[in-house]
PDB file of C-alpha atoms in Angstrom:
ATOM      1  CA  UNK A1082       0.000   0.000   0.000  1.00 73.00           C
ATOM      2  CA  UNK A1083       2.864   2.448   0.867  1.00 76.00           C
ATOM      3  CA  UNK A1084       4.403   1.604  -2.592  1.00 79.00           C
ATOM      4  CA  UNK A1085       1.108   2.517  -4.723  1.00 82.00           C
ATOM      5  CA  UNK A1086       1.074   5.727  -2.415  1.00 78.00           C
ATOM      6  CA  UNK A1087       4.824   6.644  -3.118  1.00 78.00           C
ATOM      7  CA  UNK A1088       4.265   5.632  -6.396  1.00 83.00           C
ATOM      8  CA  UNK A1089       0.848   7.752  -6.750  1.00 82.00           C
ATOM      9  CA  UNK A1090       2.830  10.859  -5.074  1.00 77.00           C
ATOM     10  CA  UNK A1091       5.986  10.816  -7.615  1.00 79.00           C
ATOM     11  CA  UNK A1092       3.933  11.060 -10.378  1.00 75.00           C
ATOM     12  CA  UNK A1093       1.732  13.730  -8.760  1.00 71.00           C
ATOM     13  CA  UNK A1094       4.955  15.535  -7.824  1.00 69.00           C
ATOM     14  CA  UNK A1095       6.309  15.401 -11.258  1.00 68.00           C
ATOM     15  CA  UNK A1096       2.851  16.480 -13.259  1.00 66.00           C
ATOM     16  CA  UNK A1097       3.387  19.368 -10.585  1.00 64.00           C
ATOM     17  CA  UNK A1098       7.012  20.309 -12.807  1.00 66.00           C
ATOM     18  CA  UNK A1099       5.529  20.037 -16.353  1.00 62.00           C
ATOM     19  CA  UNK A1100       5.161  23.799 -18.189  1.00 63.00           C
ATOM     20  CA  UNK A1101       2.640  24.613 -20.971  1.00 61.00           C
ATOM     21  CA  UNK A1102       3.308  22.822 -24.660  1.00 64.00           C
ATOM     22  CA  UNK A1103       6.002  24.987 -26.749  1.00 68.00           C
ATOM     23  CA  UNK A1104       5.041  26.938 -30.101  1.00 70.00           C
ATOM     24  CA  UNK A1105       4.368  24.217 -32.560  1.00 71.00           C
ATOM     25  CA  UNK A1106       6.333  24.382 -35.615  1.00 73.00           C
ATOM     26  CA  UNK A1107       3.868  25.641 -38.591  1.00 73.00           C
ATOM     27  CA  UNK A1108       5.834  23.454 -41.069  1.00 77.00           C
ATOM     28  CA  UNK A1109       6.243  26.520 -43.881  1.00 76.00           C
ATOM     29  CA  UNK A1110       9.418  26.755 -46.043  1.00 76.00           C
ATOM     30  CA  UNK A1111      10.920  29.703 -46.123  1.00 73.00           C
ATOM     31  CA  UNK A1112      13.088  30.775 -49.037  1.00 72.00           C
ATOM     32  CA  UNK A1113      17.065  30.693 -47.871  1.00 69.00           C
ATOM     33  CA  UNK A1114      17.163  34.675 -47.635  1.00 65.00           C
ATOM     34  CA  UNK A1115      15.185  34.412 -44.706  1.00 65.00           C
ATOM     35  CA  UNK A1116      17.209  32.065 -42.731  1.00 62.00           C
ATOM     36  CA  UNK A1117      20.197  34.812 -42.765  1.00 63.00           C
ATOM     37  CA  UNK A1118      18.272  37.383 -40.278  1.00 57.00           C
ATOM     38  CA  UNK A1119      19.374  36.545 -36.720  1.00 60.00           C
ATOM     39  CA  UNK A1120      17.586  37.951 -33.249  1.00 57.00           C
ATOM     40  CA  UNK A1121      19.619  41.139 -33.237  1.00 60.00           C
ATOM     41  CA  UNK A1122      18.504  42.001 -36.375  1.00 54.00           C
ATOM     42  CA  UNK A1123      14.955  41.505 -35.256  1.00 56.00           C
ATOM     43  CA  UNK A1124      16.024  43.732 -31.898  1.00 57.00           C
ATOM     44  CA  UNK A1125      17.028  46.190 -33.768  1.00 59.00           C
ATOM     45  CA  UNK A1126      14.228  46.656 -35.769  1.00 56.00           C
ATOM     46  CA  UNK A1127      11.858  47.067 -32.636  1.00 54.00           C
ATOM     47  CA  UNK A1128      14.080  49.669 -30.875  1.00 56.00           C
ATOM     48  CA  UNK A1129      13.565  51.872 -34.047  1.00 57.00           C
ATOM     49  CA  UNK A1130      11.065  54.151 -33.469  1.00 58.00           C
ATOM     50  CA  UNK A1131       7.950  54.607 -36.058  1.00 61.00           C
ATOM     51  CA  UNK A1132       6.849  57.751 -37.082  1.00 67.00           C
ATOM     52  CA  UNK A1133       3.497  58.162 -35.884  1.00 72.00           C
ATOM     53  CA  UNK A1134       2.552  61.848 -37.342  1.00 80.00           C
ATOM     54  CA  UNK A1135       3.535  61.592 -40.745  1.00 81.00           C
ATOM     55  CA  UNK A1136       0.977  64.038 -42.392  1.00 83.00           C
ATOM     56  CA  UNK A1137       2.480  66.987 -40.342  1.00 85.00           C
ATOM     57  CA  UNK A1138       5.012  67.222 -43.132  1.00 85.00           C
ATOM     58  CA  UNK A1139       1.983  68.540 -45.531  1.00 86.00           C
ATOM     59  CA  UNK A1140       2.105  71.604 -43.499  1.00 88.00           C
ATOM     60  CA  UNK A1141      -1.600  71.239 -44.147  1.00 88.00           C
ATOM     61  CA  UNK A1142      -3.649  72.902 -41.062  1.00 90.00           C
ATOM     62  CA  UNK A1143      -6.968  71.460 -42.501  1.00 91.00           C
ATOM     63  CA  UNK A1144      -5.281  67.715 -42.802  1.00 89.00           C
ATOM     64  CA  UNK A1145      -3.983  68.177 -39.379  1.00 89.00           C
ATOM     65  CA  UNK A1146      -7.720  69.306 -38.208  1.00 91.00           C
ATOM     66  CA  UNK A1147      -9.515  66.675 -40.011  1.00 90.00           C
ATOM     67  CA  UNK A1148      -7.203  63.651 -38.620  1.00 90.00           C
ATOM     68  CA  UNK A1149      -7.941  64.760 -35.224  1.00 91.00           C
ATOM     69  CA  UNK A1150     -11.432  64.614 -35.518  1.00 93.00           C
ATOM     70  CA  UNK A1151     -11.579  61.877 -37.489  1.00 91.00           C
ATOM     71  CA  UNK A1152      -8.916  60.092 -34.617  1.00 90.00           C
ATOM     72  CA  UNK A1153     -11.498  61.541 -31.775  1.00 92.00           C
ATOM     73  CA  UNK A1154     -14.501  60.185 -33.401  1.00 93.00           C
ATOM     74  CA  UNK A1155     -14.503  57.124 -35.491  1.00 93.00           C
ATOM     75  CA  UNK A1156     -16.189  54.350 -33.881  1.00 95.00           C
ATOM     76  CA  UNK A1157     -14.153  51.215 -35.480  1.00 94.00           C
ATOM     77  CA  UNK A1158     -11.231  53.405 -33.602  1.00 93.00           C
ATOM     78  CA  UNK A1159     -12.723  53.810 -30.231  1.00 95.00           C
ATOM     79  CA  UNK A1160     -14.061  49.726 -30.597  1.00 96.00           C
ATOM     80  CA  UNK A1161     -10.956  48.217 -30.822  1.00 95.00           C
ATOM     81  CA  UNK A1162      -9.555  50.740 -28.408  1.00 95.00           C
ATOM     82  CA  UNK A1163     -12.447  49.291 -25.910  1.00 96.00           C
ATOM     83  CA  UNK A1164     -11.316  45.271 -27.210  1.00 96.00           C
ATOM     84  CA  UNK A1165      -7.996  46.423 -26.299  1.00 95.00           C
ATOM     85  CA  UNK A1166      -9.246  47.106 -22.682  1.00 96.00           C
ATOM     86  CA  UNK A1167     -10.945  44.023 -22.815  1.00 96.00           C
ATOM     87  CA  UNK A1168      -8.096  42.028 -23.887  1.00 96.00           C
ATOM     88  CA  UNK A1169      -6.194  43.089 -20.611  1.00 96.00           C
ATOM     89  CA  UNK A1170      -8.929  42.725 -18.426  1.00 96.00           C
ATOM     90  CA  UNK A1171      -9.545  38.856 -19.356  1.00 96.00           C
ATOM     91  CA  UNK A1172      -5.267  38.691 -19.296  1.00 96.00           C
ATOM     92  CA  UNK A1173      -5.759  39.865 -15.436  1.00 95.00           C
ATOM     93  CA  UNK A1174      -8.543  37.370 -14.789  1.00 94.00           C
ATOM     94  CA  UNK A1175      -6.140  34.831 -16.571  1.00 94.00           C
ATOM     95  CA  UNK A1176      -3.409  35.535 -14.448  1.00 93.00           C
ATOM     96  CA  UNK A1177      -5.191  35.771 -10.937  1.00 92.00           C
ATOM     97  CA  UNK A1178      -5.908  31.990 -11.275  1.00 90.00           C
ATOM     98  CA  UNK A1179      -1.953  31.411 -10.707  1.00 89.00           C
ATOM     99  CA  UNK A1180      -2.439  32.921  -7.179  1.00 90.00           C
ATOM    100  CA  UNK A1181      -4.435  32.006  -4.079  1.00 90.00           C
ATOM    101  CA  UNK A1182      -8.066  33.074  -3.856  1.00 90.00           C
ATOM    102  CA  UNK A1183      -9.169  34.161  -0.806  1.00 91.00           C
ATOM    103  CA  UNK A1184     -12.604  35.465   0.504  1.00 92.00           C
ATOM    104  CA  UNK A1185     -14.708  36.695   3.460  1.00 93.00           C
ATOM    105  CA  UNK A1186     -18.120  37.046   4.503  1.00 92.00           C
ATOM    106  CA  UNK A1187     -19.274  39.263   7.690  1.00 91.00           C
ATOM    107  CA  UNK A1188     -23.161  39.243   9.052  1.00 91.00           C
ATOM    108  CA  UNK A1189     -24.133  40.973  11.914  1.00 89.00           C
ATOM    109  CA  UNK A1190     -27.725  41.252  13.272  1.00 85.00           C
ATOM    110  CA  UNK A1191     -29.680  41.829  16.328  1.00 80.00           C
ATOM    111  CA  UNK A1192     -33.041  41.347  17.401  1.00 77.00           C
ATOM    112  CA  UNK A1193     -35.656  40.132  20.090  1.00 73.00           C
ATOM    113  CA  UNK A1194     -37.248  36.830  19.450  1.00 67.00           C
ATOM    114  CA  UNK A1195     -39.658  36.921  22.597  1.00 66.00           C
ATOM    115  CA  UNK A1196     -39.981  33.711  24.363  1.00 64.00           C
ATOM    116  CA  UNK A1197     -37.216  32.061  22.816  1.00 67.00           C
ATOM    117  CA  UNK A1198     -34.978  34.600  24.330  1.00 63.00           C
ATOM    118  CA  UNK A1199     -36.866  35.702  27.440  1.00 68.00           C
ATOM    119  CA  UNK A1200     -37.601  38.672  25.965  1.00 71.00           C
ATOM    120  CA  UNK A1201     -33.948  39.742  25.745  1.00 76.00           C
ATOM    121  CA  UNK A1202     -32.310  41.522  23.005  1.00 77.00           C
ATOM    122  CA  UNK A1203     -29.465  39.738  21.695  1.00 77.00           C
ATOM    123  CA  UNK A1204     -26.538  39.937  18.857  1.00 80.00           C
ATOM    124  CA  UNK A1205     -25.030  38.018  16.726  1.00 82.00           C
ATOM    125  CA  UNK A1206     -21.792  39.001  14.438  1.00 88.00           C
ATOM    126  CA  UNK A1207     -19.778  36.035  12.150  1.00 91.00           C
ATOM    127  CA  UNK A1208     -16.738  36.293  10.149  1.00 92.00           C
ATOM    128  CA  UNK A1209     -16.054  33.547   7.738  1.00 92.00           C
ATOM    129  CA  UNK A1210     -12.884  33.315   5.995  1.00 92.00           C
ATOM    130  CA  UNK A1211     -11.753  31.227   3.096  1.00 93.00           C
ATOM    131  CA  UNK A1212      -8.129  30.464   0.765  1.00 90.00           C
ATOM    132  CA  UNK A1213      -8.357  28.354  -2.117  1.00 89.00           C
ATOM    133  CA  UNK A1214      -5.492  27.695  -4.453  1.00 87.00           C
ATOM    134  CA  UNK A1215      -5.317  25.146  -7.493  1.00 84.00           C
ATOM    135  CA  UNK A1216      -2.097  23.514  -8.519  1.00 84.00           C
ATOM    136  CA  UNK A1217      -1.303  24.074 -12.247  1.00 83.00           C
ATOM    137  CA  UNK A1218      -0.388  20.130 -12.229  1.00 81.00           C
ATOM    138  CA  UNK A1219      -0.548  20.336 -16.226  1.00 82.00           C
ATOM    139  CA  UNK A1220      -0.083  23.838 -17.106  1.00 85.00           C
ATOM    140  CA  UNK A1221      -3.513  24.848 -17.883  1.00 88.00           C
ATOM    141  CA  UNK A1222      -3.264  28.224 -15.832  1.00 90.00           C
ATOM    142  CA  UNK A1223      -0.169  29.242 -17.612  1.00 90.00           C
ATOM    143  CA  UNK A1224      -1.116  28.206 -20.798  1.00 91.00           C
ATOM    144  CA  UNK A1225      -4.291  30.359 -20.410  1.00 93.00           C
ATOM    145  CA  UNK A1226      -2.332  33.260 -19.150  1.00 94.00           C
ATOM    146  CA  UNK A1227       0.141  32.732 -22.016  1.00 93.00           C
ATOM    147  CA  UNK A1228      -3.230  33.114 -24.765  1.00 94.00           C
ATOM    148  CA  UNK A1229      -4.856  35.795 -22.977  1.00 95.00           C
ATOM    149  CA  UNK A1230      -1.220  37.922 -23.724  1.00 94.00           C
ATOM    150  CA  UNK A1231      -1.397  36.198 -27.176  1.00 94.00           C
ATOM    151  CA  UNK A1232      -4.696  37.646 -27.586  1.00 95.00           C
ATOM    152  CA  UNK A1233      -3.712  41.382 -25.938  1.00 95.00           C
ATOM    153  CA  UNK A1234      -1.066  41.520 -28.449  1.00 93.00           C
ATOM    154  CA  UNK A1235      -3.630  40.618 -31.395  1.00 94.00           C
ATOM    155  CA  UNK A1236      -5.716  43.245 -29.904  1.00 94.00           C
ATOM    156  CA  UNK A1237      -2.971  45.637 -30.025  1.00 93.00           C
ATOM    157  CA  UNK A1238      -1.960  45.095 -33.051  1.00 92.00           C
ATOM    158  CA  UNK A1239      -5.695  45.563 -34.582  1.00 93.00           C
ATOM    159  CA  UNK A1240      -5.825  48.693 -33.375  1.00 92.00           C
ATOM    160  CA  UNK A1241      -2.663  50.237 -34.553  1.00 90.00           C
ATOM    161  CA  UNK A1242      -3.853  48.540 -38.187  1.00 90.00           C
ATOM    162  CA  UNK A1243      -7.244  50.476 -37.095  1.00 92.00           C
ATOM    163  CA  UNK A1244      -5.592  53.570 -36.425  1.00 91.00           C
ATOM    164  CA  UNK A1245      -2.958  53.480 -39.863  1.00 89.00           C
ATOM    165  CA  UNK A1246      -6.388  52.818 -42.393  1.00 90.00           C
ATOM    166  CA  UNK A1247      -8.234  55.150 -41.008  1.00 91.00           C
ATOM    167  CA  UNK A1248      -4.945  57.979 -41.044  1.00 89.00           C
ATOM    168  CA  UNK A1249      -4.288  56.322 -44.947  1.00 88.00           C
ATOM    169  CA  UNK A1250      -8.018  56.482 -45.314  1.00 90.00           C
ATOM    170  CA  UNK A1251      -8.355  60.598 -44.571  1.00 89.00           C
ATOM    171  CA  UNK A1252      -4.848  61.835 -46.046  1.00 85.00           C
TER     172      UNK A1252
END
């Protein structure tokens, strides 16, 4: 019996150590000139900075006018502005299922029953506490928290494509 248990408990213990499946490989050939670009050159593409006002060299008050109101109030902008918000929202609800939850309930009341209580006024106050906390044995947890920043970077990136058509779409 202690050998099933021991046995039982390894396994347990090393479920407990196993992280979320790797990126899959999408199994797409690339032509050779793309196997030459290394991380740094992908770093150093990031650090550069991207213009973000580009119609300011028109020297064109009116332009300038109509792509701030047209950045103030387009809906499809302020939408995936909102789904962006969203996006980070669910990523926090994600990520609070790594941690412990904890709650607590307090009732108080007070009263006179009559006969039941001789007539006497009495009180009553409770506190009830409660921690929870799952084990990620298999990695669910983290491989939800690793799609809900999947999907907050999808988001993100709709809304700066949002934000360039709509520019593209006024100039």
């Amino acid at each position: 019996m202690k050998k099933i248990f021991l046995i039982i408990w390894i396994a347990g213990f090393v479920a407990a150590c196993t992280s979320p499946v790797s990126k899959q490989d999408a199994k797409i050939t690339t032509p050779p000139a793309w196997n030459n670009f290394t991380d740094t050159t992908f770093a150093n593409a990031k650090q550069e900075k991207i213009e973000q006002d580009w119609w300011k060299h028109f020297d064109d008050p009116t332009l300038d006018a109509l792509i701030h109101e047209a950045l103030a109030n387009n809906k499809n902008l302020q939408i995936a502005k909102e789904r962006v918000k969203e996006a980070k929202a669910n990523r926090g609800v994600a990520k609070s299922a790594l941690y412990p939850q904890i709650s607590a309930l307090g009732t108080a009341s007070s009263g006179n029953q009559g006969f039941n209580t001789f007539n006497e006024k009495y009180s009553v106050a409770e506190i009830d506490g409660e921690a929870t906390w799952e084990l990620d044995l298999f990695g669910r947890n983290q491989a939800n928290v690793a799609n809900a920043k999947a999907l907050v970077q999808s988001e993100e990136a709709n809304e700066q494509g949002t934000t360039v058509a709509l520019l593209a779409e006024v100039a």
